[in-house]
Amino acid sequence: MVGWILKKILGSKNQRELKRLMPIVHRINEFDEQYKSLSDEALRAKTAIWKEELAKIPELEDQWKRLDEILPEAFAVVKNAARRLKDRRDSFTVCDQPMTWDMVHFDVQLLGGVVLHRGRIAEMATGEGKTLVATLPLYLNALTGRGVHLVTVNDYLARRDAEWMGRLYDFLGLTVGCIQHDQEPDFRREQYAMDITYGTNSEFGFDYLRDNGMATTREQQVQRGYHYAIVDEVDSILIDEARTPLIISGPATISTHQYDRWKPLIEQLVRKQNMLCNRMASEAIEKFEQGDVETGGRFMFKVKLGQPRNKQLLRMMEDPDKRRAVDKAELSFYQDTRKEELFALKEELFFTIDEKSNEADLSEQGRNFLNPDDPNAFVLPDLINEFTEIDLDPAPSQEEKDKKKAERQQHCDEQAERIHNISQLLRAYCLFEKDVQYVIEENKVVIVDEFTGRKMPGRRWSDGLHQAVEAKEGVQIDRETQTLATITIQNYFRLYQKLAGMTGTAETEAAEFHDIYKLDVNVIPTNRPVARKDHNDRIYKTRREKYSAVINEIRDCHVREQPVLVGTVSVEASELLSRMLKREKIPHNVLNAKFHMQEAEIVQRAGQPGTVTISTNMAGRGTDIKLGSGIPDKGGLFVIGTERHEARRIDRQLRGRCARQGDPGSSRFYVSFEDDLMRNFGAADRMTRIMERFGLEEGQELEHRWLNKSVETAQKRVEQRNYLIRKRTLDFDDVMNMQREVVYTYRNEVIDSEEPRTLIYEVIDEAVPAKVQEYLTAGRDEEPNYTGFLNWVNTTFPLGLTKEKAQFDTRTVDENAQFLIGKIKDAYERKSSHEEPTAVKSLERYIILNAIDRLWQEHLYAMDALREGVYLRGYAQKDPLIEYKTEAYDMFVELMANIKNEVLHNLFRSTSNLQAFENFLATLPQFLLREHAPAAPTANAPARGRQLQPVGAMAAVGGDGDGAGEMTLDLPIRRSMPKVGRNEPCPCGSGKKYKNCCGRVA
């Protein structure tokens, strides 16, 4: 109560903040009045003066301070330029359509511009001109010359806004670029070099990954920094898409899936389960008719476990008595004392489905159906025990033991692959529906964005799920992909030093914006009072009744020629409504994932008399619906929501499509107990009790503002759950992000380095002492492994050291490290002297980059595996996140060490020119190595020394034994002619057999 009184007296935090900003708006308007007398050239000259002044300020922080000082003048320049274009009725083309400039900034738009410049989110209602608002802070921040980005949700909006607002920037002397899908790298670089660049979040993100994870030269990189960005539809990009990371992937080297093999069996299994659930549903109906409510409820609960969307079950759930019976059965079975009964109940089914967690789990009966002959088909072998048994068996040799271990490992991998494939196929059949979660297009499975209803070509579900859906639909099963580079949307946008956003709906997610992005939300008032009337929800028992009521409402509006916009949550729902309207002979337009090409055109026409538009969710965002003549008198645009969405934000966006700029309009949502939100998140129970109290009949609806609160409570629950999922995703990705930053910084250092040899020498200085420590540091029970170390040196570098020349045992560990570093650098200088001078630097960069890229990809694969498996640690009362951080750190330390060792390994195995490499080899004293000499052992396995025999004059150079002579290279004996068999004629021409002639000497 006290808080409410204080708010009334002092105003909300948002109102106080906007009140503080209003003097700046007044100053902007004062400057605007002054600038009316300036010529076009004088107005444009201000841009050049400010750019020149800011270019002399080196520090970004100091530039920002200066921008704050000139903000009123700069905003006034932009507003004045917009007025001049309007006064001239300036004509131009946008996306091949003629356009006339007719906009000048309102005061509330100036207010929104100030909020955006300060790095906050401006919530502005639909139709308030967010596209024009962005021109103010973009112009101001572009004056620094560092490049600013405007991020939109699709390529069409990026191109439209760049060409539309580009007219204003061009008038003021700034350049504008636009990033589109499938542009060439050179053209992209030109677009990023412009003062202002428009593009989609995925294009900006993928360019970052390509620049930092795949480019090998500065010329291949296209971006030039992350200084300031405005995110349009910020809630859609930073929240709705935040659960899906951006991934650049390539095909896996091998494909081992068995989806096509298991598909027929899974199909049979799903069919058998459907028949079983239909039979149980019929039995439940019989039991209810006989008055045995408890048994009937038990049968219904079994059907709910095995097939939650069973039509008979959903029809029974309409009856309050039956709904209460199944709820009672469910509650009793989930008690701790009845766990065994619940398990036995599940075992009567072939599998169980959990819609909330999106999982399907086979029962023992289902496993027996799939593999009746093998009881252990779904049991992973205990490799640790099996390996221990193999090691303890004294009979087999070491080679046989290794072979047995490899066989057991392969069997385990095949078993795991089979279990995984079957699990994903089951999910594909039971939880993923065509035209809801995906559509089929050109013989491919294309994912549909659950929030916008737009198709997402190029995106694939991970972990083999996409292949499972492809197998289910009978389209081509693409090979599994391997991650080459990845980043979450959250971490990409956290790269920017200053970030701002604008949307029609951000207030409900203000806490998340602050927690994750440190962005505050300011709600900007509308230019004219909102005249929209939001009616109470209408709640029905069944979807059938709900859709009938929606059709009746549409018919009434169509008769009086009031335009209607109908929002649905899926492609399936939009097509169902379309069929029902066709039956009623009501003309309409359908806007969903299948027709996104005509998106903006259909949305623009939605305000004409008698128009009926069915839209999947928020398709067509960014395009205003302008009312046709006479429509305001008929009540404006009527928005109908056919289902409450999981997020209140999406519902508010749909309502916001009508009543722009003070136009009249109204909205209403239709809800049924069969809607997913009501079924899964608890709002239905309370409604059922209310319906019982009022004794509602078929087709009757409930309508009261208290019921709206009930639905909103369910929505808040889901929002909180989804926020925790996104937060958890971010907590895990933060670990990966720190590693990514280290690797990408190192990578860019290599690309930008004028002298990559210094980096090569840094690797030698760090990696060689580590190897010396590994081999030569004596433990309590271990002696220094001089022989193993010598072999590592001779297999990695062309030094040709012998035990006598090396004399490792006469020096300390540090002295040995310095001795070896000197020899390696000396050998490398000699090798480099034979390379082409122009190519040496590129070769050195390639050696390091190749090591980073190859091992980083392997590291990403290992991190994915760790992340999937680490959740099982929760059963041992350990926090999976803590475990993940600990193991990820150890893996990263190992990665960095491996990168250095890889660089050392490739240092003398890479060349810019084969002839140059042969010239280098020719300069080295050569020692012939007998064919029977042993291979180089590992660090832990000492081996016999190699028998080296000096040949000819080389022996005198390299054989002084002091280790200070020329570098040498071990080479195998090479024949100057084909090999001759012992019983073949001797090639000397004596006529004797080779073994009795020259072969005897050999």
mmCIF file of N, CA, C and O in Angstrom, residues 743-822:
data_model
loop_
_atom_site.group_PDB
_atom_site.id
_atom_site.type_symbol
_atom_site.label_atom_id
_atom_site.label_comp_id
_atom_site.label_asym_id
_atom_site.label_seq_id
_atom_site.Cartn_x
_atom_site.Cartn_y
_atom_site.Cartn_z
ATOM 1 N N VAL A 743 41.602 -18.644 -27.282
ATOM 2 C CA VAL A 743 42.036 -19.266 -28.542
ATOM 3 C C VAL A 743 41.932 -18.270 -29.700
ATOM 4 O O VAL A 743 42.848 -18.141 -30.509
ATOM 5 N N TYR A 744 40.798 -17.518 -29.774
ATOM 6 C CA TYR A 744 40.611 -16.575 -30.886
ATOM 7 C C TYR A 744 41.574 -15.392 -30.782
ATOM 8 O O TYR A 744 42.047 -14.870 -31.794
ATOM 9 N N THR A 745 41.889 -14.964 -29.543
ATOM 10 C CA THR A 745 42.870 -13.879 -29.373
ATOM 11 C C THR A 745 44.239 -14.340 -29.859
ATOM 12 O O THR A 745 44.946 -13.601 -30.568
ATOM 13 N N TYR A 746 44.617 -15.566 -29.492
ATOM 14 C CA TYR A 746 45.896 -16.132 -29.939
ATOM 15 C C TYR A 746 45.924 -16.255 -31.462
ATOM 16 O O TYR A 746 46.892 -15.894 -32.127
ATOM 17 N N ARG A 747 44.777 -16.712 -32.014
ATOM 18 C CA ARG A 747 44.669 -16.892 -33.460
ATOM 19 C C ARG A 747 44.850 -15.552 -34.183
ATOM 20 O O ARG A 747 45.565 -15.447 -35.177
ATOM 21 N N ASN A 748 44.164 -14.507 -33.679
ATOM 22 C CA ASN A 748 44.268 -13.182 -34.305
ATOM 23 C C ASN A 748 45.661 -12.589 -34.144
ATOM 24 O O ASN A 748 46.140 -11.852 -35.013
ATOM 25 N N GLU A 749 46.291 -12.913 -33.026
ATOM 26 C CA GLU A 749 47.679 -12.459 -32.817
ATOM 27 C C GLU A 749 48.590 -13.065 -33.898
ATOM 28 O O GLU A 749 49.464 -12.387 -34.436
ATOM 29 N N VAL A 750 48.349 -14.336 -34.219
ATOM 30 C CA VAL A 750 49.145 -15.001 -35.269
ATOM 31 C C VAL A 750 48.878 -14.350 -36.622
ATOM 32 O O VAL A 750 49.808 -14.058 -37.389
ATOM 33 N N ILE A 751 47.582 -14.089 -36.925
ATOM 34 C CA ILE A 751 47.218 -13.500 -38.217
ATOM 35 C C ILE A 751 47.796 -12.096 -38.364
ATOM 36 O O ILE A 751 48.296 -11.710 -39.425
ATOM 37 N N ASP A 752 47.740 -11.304 -37.269
ATOM 38 C CA ASP A 752 48.173 -9.896 -37.333
ATOM 39 C C ASP A 752 49.679 -9.717 -37.177
ATOM 40 O O ASP A 752 50.203 -8.641 -37.461
ATOM 41 N N SER A 753 50.376 -10.742 -36.726
ATOM 42 C CA SER A 753 51.806 -10.606 -36.431
ATOM 43 C C SER A 753 52.620 -10.331 -37.695
ATOM 44 O O SER A 753 52.493 -11.034 -38.693
ATOM 45 N N GLU A 754 53.446 -9.301 -37.614
ATOM 46 C CA GLU A 754 54.360 -8.993 -38.737
ATOM 47 C C GLU A 754 55.518 -9.989 -38.763
ATOM 48 O O GLU A 754 56.073 -10.275 -39.820
ATOM 49 N N GLU A 755 55.885 -10.504 -37.587
ATOM 50 C CA GLU A 755 56.999 -11.468 -37.484
ATOM 51 C C GLU A 755 56.503 -12.736 -36.786
ATOM 52 O O GLU A 755 56.709 -12.918 -35.584
ATOM 53 N N PRO A 756 55.850 -13.630 -37.523
ATOM 54 C CA PRO A 756 55.330 -14.848 -36.870
ATOM 55 C C PRO A 756 56.434 -15.740 -36.306
ATOM 56 O O PRO A 756 56.166 -16.584 -35.460
ATOM 57 N N ARG A 757 57.698 -15.507 -36.739
ATOM 58 C CA ARG A 757 58.785 -16.335 -36.210
ATOM 59 C C ARG A 757 58.957 -16.130 -34.705
ATOM 60 O O ARG A 757 59.314 -17.068 -33.980
ATOM 61 N N THR A 758 58.682 -14.919 -34.240
ATOM 62 C CA THR A 758 58.797 -14.692 -32.789
ATOM 63 C C THR A 758 57.801 -15.578 -32.034
ATOM 64 O O THR A 758 58.100 -16.064 -30.945
ATOM 65 N N LEU A 759 56.606 -15.779 -32.637
ATOM 66 C CA LEU A 759 55.602 -16.660 -32.002
ATOM 67 C C LEU A 759 56.057 -18.117 -32.051
ATOM 68 O O LEU A 759 55.842 -18.877 -31.099
ATOM 69 N N ILE A 760 56.694 -18.502 -33.170
ATOM 70 C CA ILE A 760 57.247 -19.864 -33.283
ATOM 71 C C ILE A 760 58.281 -20.086 -32.187
ATOM 72 O O ILE A 760 58.291 -21.117 -31.491
ATOM 73 N N TYR A 761 59.156 -19.078 -32.001
ATOM 74 C CA TYR A 761 60.215 -19.207 -30.991
ATOM 75 C C TYR A 761 59.637 -19.206 -29.572
ATOM 76 O O TYR A 761 60.191 -19.847 -28.674
ATOM 77 N N GLU A 762 58.518 -18.476 -29.377
ATOM 78 C CA GLU A 762 57.854 -18.516 -28.069
ATOM 79 C C GLU A 762 57.360 -19.931 -27.766
ATOM 80 O O GLU A 762 57.465 -20.419 -26.642
ATOM 81 N N VAL A 763 56.789 -20.577 -28.794
ATOM 82 C CA VAL A 763 56.314 -21.953 -28.635
ATOM 83 C C VAL A 763 57.486 -22.860 -28.265
ATOM 84 O O VAL A 763 57.393 -23.691 -27.354
ATOM 85 N N ILE A 764 58.624 -22.708 -28.987
ATOM 86 C CA ILE A 764 59.814 -23.536 -28.694
ATOM 87 C C ILE A 764 60.274 -23.294 -27.255
ATOM 88 O O ILE A 764 60.553 -24.238 -26.502
ATOM 89 N N ASP A 765 60.329 -22.010 -26.853
ATOM 90 C CA ASP A 765 60.798 -21.651 -25.504
ATOM 91 C C ASP A 765 59.898 -22.209 -24.404
ATOM 92 O O ASP A 765 60.360 -22.461 -23.291
ATOM 93 N N GLU A 766 58.580 -22.396 -24.702
ATOM 94 C CA GLU A 766 57.652 -22.887 -23.687
ATOM 95 C C GLU A 766 57.501 -24.409 -23.732
ATOM 96 O O GLU A 766 57.427 -25.064 -22.692
ATOM 97 N N ALA A 767 57.432 -24.976 -24.952
ATOM 98 C CA ALA A 767 57.117 -26.402 -25.089
ATOM 99 C C ALA A 767 58.320 -27.298 -24.816
ATOM 100 O O ALA A 767 58.177 -28.371 -24.222
ATOM 101 N N VAL A 768 59.520 -26.884 -25.259
ATOM 102 C CA VAL A 768 60.700 -27.746 -25.084
ATOM 103 C C VAL A 768 61.034 -27.947 -23.602
ATOM 104 O O VAL A 768 61.220 -29.089 -23.171
ATOM 105 N N PRO A 769 61.097 -26.874 -22.767
ATOM 106 C CA PRO A 769 61.350 -27.119 -21.335
ATOM 107 C C PRO A 769 60.313 -28.034 -20.693
ATOM 108 O O PRO A 769 60.646 -28.837 -19.815
ATOM 109 N N ALA A 770 59.038 -27.921 -21.144
ATOM 110 C CA ALA A 770 57.997 -28.803 -20.593
ATOM 111 C C ALA A 770 58.290 -30.258 -20.928
ATOM 112 O O ALA A 770 58.125 -31.153 -20.084
ATOM 113 N N LYS A 771 58.749 -30.520 -22.155
ATOM 114 C CA LYS A 771 59.092 -31.885 -22.561
ATOM 115 C C LYS A 771 60.322 -32.387 -21.804
ATOM 116 O O LYS A 771 60.400 -33.558 -21.404
ATOM 117 N N VAL A 772 61.299 -31.493 -21.611
ATOM 118 C CA VAL A 772 62.505 -31.867 -20.853
ATOM 119 C C VAL A 772 62.098 -32.260 -19.435
ATOM 120 O O VAL A 772 62.571 -33.280 -18.898
ATOM 121 N N GLN A 773 61.217 -31.477 -18.830
ATOM 122 C CA GLN A 773 60.720 -31.802 -17.478
ATOM 123 C C GLN A 773 60.029 -33.166 -17.474
ATOM 124 O O GLN A 773 60.223 -33.981 -16.566
ATOM 125 N N GLU A 774 59.201 -33.419 -18.493
ATOM 126 C CA GLU A 774 58.425 -34.661 -18.564
ATOM 127 C C GLU A 774 59.346 -35.884 -18.587
ATOM 128 O O GLU A 774 59.081 -36.880 -17.916
ATOM 129 N N TYR A 775 60.443 -35.805 -19.366
ATOM 130 C CA TYR A 775 61.322 -36.970 -19.538
ATOM 131 C C TYR A 775 62.428 -37.060 -18.481
ATOM 132 O O TYR A 775 62.786 -38.156 -18.049
ATOM 133 N N LEU A 776 62.965 -35.900 -18.099
ATOM 134 C CA LEU A 776 64.226 -35.944 -17.331
ATOM 135 C C LEU A 776 64.076 -35.621 -15.849
ATOM 136 O O LEU A 776 65.064 -35.699 -15.114
ATOM 137 N N THR A 777 62.888 -35.227 -15.403
ATOM 138 C CA THR A 777 62.718 -34.984 -13.964
ATOM 139 C C THR A 777 62.527 -36.329 -13.271
ATOM 140 O O THR A 777 61.542 -37.042 -13.534
ATOM 141 N N ALA A 778 63.456 -36.663 -12.376
ATOM 142 C CA ALA A 778 63.411 -37.971 -11.704
ATOM 143 C C ALA A 778 62.430 -37.925 -10.543
ATOM 144 O O ALA A 778 62.435 -36.981 -9.741
ATOM 145 N N GLY A 779 61.574 -38.918 -10.475
ATOM 146 C CA GLY A 779 60.665 -39.048 -9.338
ATOM 147 C C GLY A 779 61.283 -39.939 -8.278
ATOM 148 O O GLY A 779 62.435 -40.367 -8.381
ATOM 149 N N ARG A 780 60.483 -40.257 -7.234
ATOM 150 C CA ARG A 780 61.006 -41.112 -6.157
ATOM 151 C C ARG A 780 61.306 -42.520 -6.671
ATOM 152 O O ARG A 780 62.281 -43.131 -6.295
ATOM 153 N N ASP A 781 60.430 -43.006 -7.567
ATOM 154 C CA ASP A 781 60.604 -44.387 -8.030
ATOM 155 C C ASP A 781 61.061 -44.443 -9.486
ATOM 156 O O ASP A 781 61.112 -45.512 -10.079
ATOM 157 N N GLU A 782 61.349 -43.287 -10.092
ATOM 158 C CA GLU A 782 61.676 -43.276 -11.518
ATOM 159 C C GLU A 782 63.035 -42.644 -11.765
ATOM 160 O O GLU A 782 63.438 -41.706 -11.083
ATOM 161 N N GLU A 783 63.701 -43.167 -12.772
ATOM 162 C CA GLU A 783 64.970 -42.591 -13.238
ATOM 163 C C GLU A 783 64.671 -41.694 -14.442
ATOM 164 O O GLU A 783 63.693 -41.908 -15.145
ATOM 165 N N PRO A 784 65.513 -40.689 -14.712
ATOM 166 C CA PRO A 784 65.337 -39.888 -15.934
ATOM 167 C C PRO A 784 65.396 -40.785 -17.173
ATOM 168 O O PRO A 784 66.258 -41.647 -17.282
ATOM 169 N N ASN A 785 64.470 -40.568 -18.086
ATOM 170 C CA ASN A 785 64.364 -41.396 -19.293
ATOM 171 C C ASN A 785 65.157 -40.739 -20.430
ATOM 172 O O ASN A 785 64.578 -40.148 -21.340
ATOM 173 N N TYR A 786 66.505 -40.849 -20.372
ATOM 174 C CA TYR A 786 67.359 -40.196 -21.378
ATOM 175 C C TYR A 786 67.142 -40.783 -22.768
ATOM 176 O O TYR A 786 67.097 -40.047 -23.762
ATOM 177 N N THR A 787 66.962 -42.097 -22.851
ATOM 178 C CA THR A 787 66.813 -42.750 -24.163
ATOM 179 C C THR A 787 65.502 -42.330 -24.816
ATOM 180 O O THR A 787 65.466 -41.995 -26.006
ATOM 181 N N GLY A 788 64.417 -42.329 -24.043
ATOM 182 C CA GLY A 788 63.119 -41.911 -24.583
ATOM 183 C C GLY A 788 63.158 -40.464 -25.038
ATOM 184 O O GLY A 788 62.604 -40.113 -26.085
ATOM 185 N N PHE A 789 63.834 -39.611 -24.244
ATOM 186 C CA PHE A 789 63.928 -38.199 -24.603
ATOM 187 C C PHE A 789 64.715 -38.014 -25.895
ATOM 188 O O PHE A 789 64.331 -37.242 -26.779
ATOM 189 N N LEU A 790 65.825 -38.745 -26.024
ATOM 190 C CA LEU A 790 66.651 -38.650 -27.230
ATOM 191 C C LEU A 790 65.836 -39.056 -28.461
ATOM 192 O O LEU A 790 65.922 -38.409 -29.512
ATOM 193 N N ASN A 791 65.053 -40.115 -28.319
ATOM 194 C CA ASN A 791 64.232 -40.561 -29.445
ATOM 195 C C ASN A 791 63.155 -39.539 -29.797
ATOM 196 O O ASN A 791 62.845 -39.331 -30.968
ATOM 197 N N TRP A 792 62.557 -38.885 -28.756
ATOM 198 C CA TRP A 792 61.568 -37.841 -29.048
ATOM 199 C C TRP A 792 62.219 -36.700 -29.818
ATOM 200 O O TRP A 792 61.651 -36.199 -30.801
ATOM 201 N N VAL A 793 63.398 -36.299 -29.394
ATOM 202 C CA VAL A 793 64.111 -35.208 -30.069
ATOM 203 C C VAL A 793 64.376 -35.567 -31.531
ATOM 204 O O VAL A 793 64.110 -34.782 -32.452
ATOM 205 N N ASN A 794 64.873 -36.801 -31.776
ATOM 206 C CA ASN A 794 65.264 -37.178 -33.139
ATOM 207 C C ASN A 794 64.059 -37.434 -34.052
ATOM 208 O O ASN A 794 64.189 -37.338 -35.268
ATOM 209 N N THR A 795 62.908 -37.778 -33.479
ATOM 210 C CA THR A 795 61.717 -37.959 -34.337
ATOM 211 C C THR A 795 60.998 -36.640 -34.588
ATOM 212 O O THR A 795 60.230 -36.527 -35.541
ATOM 213 N N THR A 796 61.226 -35.622 -33.739
ATOM 214 C CA THR A 796 60.544 -34.335 -33.901
ATOM 215 C C THR A 796 61.391 -33.337 -34.685
ATOM 216 O O THR A 796 60.861 -32.557 -35.472
ATOM 217 N N PHE A 797 62.705 -33.354 -34.468
ATOM 218 C CA PHE A 797 63.601 -32.384 -35.114
ATOM 219 C C PHE A 797 64.715 -33.107 -35.863
ATOM 220 O O PHE A 797 65.163 -34.170 -35.434
ATOM 221 N N PRO A 798 65.247 -32.527 -36.961
ATOM 222 C CA PRO A 798 66.327 -33.163 -37.720
ATOM 223 C C PRO A 798 67.710 -32.839 -37.123
ATOM 224 O O PRO A 798 68.549 -32.225 -37.786
ATOM 225 N N LEU A 799 67.905 -33.246 -35.872
ATOM 226 C CA LEU A 799 69.176 -32.919 -35.200
ATOM 227 C C LEU A 799 70.161 -34.076 -35.250
ATOM 228 O O LEU A 799 71.368 -33.873 -35.093
ATOM 229 N N GLY A 800 69.675 -35.302 -35.442
ATOM 230 C CA GLY A 800 70.565 -36.470 -35.546
ATOM 231 C C GLY A 800 71.478 -36.634 -34.346
ATOM 232 O O GLY A 800 72.640 -37.024 -34.479
ATOM 233 N N LEU A 801 70.976 -36.331 -33.156
ATOM 234 C CA LEU A 801 71.816 -36.435 -31.961
ATOM 235 C C LEU A 801 72.032 -37.905 -31.576
ATOM 236 O O LEU A 801 71.117 -38.715 -31.658
ATOM 237 N N THR A 802 73.250 -38.201 -31.167
ATOM 238 C CA THR A 802 73.534 -39.514 -30.574
ATOM 239 C C THR A 802 73.660 -39.315 -29.072
ATOM 240 O O THR A 802 73.741 -38.183 -28.586
ATOM 241 N N LYS A 803 73.706 -40.420 -28.355
ATOM 242 C CA LYS A 803 73.831 -40.336 -26.897
ATOM 243 C C LYS A 803 75.112 -39.604 -26.521
ATOM 244 O O LYS A 803 75.163 -38.795 -25.602
ATOM 245 N N GLU A 804 76.182 -39.886 -27.305
ATOM 246 C CA GLU A 804 77.479 -39.278 -27.010
ATOM 247 C C GLU A 804 77.464 -37.780 -27.313
ATOM 248 O O GLU A 804 78.019 -36.963 -26.566
ATOM 249 N N LYS A 805 76.831 -37.421 -28.431
ATOM 250 C CA LYS A 805 76.798 -35.996 -28.806
ATOM 251 C C LYS A 805 75.895 -35.197 -27.860
ATOM 252 O O LYS A 805 76.211 -34.066 -27.509
ATOM 253 N N ALA A 806 74.766 -35.806 -27.470
ATOM 254 C CA ALA A 806 73.806 -35.071 -26.650
ATOM 255 C C ALA A 806 74.312 -34.872 -25.221
ATOM 256 O O ALA A 806 74.222 -33.776 -24.671
ATOM 257 N N GLN A 807 74.859 -35.961 -24.626
ATOM 258 C CA GLN A 807 75.384 -35.912 -23.252
ATOM 259 C C GLN A 807 74.384 -35.274 -22.270
ATOM 260 O O GLN A 807 74.712 -34.411 -21.466
ATOM 261 N N PHE A 808 73.107 -35.715 -22.377
ATOM 262 C CA PHE A 808 72.071 -35.155 -21.507
ATOM 263 C C PHE A 808 72.353 -35.407 -20.027
ATOM 264 O O PHE A 808 71.988 -34.601 -19.168
ATOM 265 N N ASP A 809 72.989 -36.533 -19.743
ATOM 266 C CA ASP A 809 73.204 -36.878 -18.340
ATOM 267 C C ASP A 809 74.264 -36.026 -17.663
ATOM 268 O O ASP A 809 74.453 -36.103 -16.448
ATOM 269 N N THR A 810 74.971 -35.179 -18.442
ATOM 270 C CA THR A 810 76.030 -34.336 -17.840
ATOM 271 C C THR A 810 75.500 -32.945 -17.471
ATOM 272 O O THR A 810 76.241 -32.135 -16.936
ATOM 273 N N ARG A 811 74.220 -32.661 -17.808
ATOM 274 C CA ARG A 811 73.683 -31.319 -17.551
ATOM 275 C C ARG A 811 72.452 -31.391 -16.638
ATOM 276 O O ARG A 811 71.830 -32.426 -16.495
ATOM 277 N N THR A 812 72.104 -30.240 -16.094
ATOM 278 C CA THR A 812 70.852 -30.151 -15.322
ATOM 279 C C THR A 812 69.688 -30.070 -16.305
ATOM 280 O O THR A 812 69.883 -29.899 -17.515
ATOM 281 N N VAL A 813 68.470 -30.157 -15.745
ATOM 282 C CA VAL A 813 67.264 -30.095 -16.598
ATOM 283 C C VAL A 813 67.202 -28.775 -17.354
ATOM 284 O O VAL A 813 66.972 -28.738 -18.573
ATOM 285 N N ASP A 814 67.446 -27.646 -16.660
ATOM 286 C CA ASP A 814 67.380 -26.327 -17.316
ATOM 287 C C ASP A 814 68.463 -26.182 -18.380
ATOM 288 O O ASP A 814 68.224 -25.615 -19.452
ATOM 289 N N GLU A 815 69.663 -26.700 -18.096
ATOM 290 C CA GLU A 815 70.759 -26.602 -19.073
ATOM 291 C C GLU A 815 70.433 -27.413 -20.326
ATOM 292 O O GLU A 815 70.725 -26.987 -21.454
ATOM 293 N N ASN A 816 69.853 -28.608 -20.126
ATOM 294 C CA ASN A 816 69.453 -29.422 -21.270
ATOM 295 C C ASN A 816 68.415 -28.702 -22.119
ATOM 296 O O ASN A 816 68.449 -28.758 -23.357
ATOM 297 N N ALA A 817 67.470 -28.021 -21.449
ATOM 298 C CA ALA A 817 66.442 -27.285 -22.184
ATOM 299 C C ALA A 817 67.078 -26.187 -23.033
ATOM 300 O O ALA A 817 66.762 -26.044 -24.226
ATOM 301 N N GLN A 818 67.993 -25.420 -22.444
ATOM 302 C CA GLN A 818 68.639 -24.332 -23.184
ATOM 303 C C GLN A 818 69.504 -24.861 -24.320
ATOM 304 O O GLN A 818 69.531 -24.298 -25.424
ATOM 305 N N PHE A 819 70.218 -25.979 -24.058
ATOM 306 C CA PHE A 819 71.059 -26.609 -25.091
ATOM 307 C C PHE A 819 70.201 -27.005 -26.305
ATOM 308 O O PHE A 819 70.543 -26.734 -27.459
ATOM 309 N N LEU A 820 69.046 -27.634 -26.007
ATOM 310 C CA LEU A 820 68.188 -28.130 -27.079
ATOM 311 C C LEU A 820 67.512 -26.974 -27.828
ATOM 312 O O LEU A 820 67.419 -26.995 -29.059
ATOM 313 N N ILE A 821 67.051 -25.949 -27.076
ATOM 314 C CA ILE A 821 66.411 -24.787 -27.718
ATOM 315 C C ILE A 821 67.368 -24.137 -28.714
ATOM 316 O O ILE A 821 66.987 -23.790 -29.847
ATOM 317 N N GLY A 822 68.637 -24.009 -28.306
ATOM 318 C CA GLY A 822 69.643 -23.416 -29.206
ATOM 319 C C GLY A 822 69.812 -24.235 -30.475
ATOM 320 O O GLY A 822 69.875 -23.689 -31.589
#
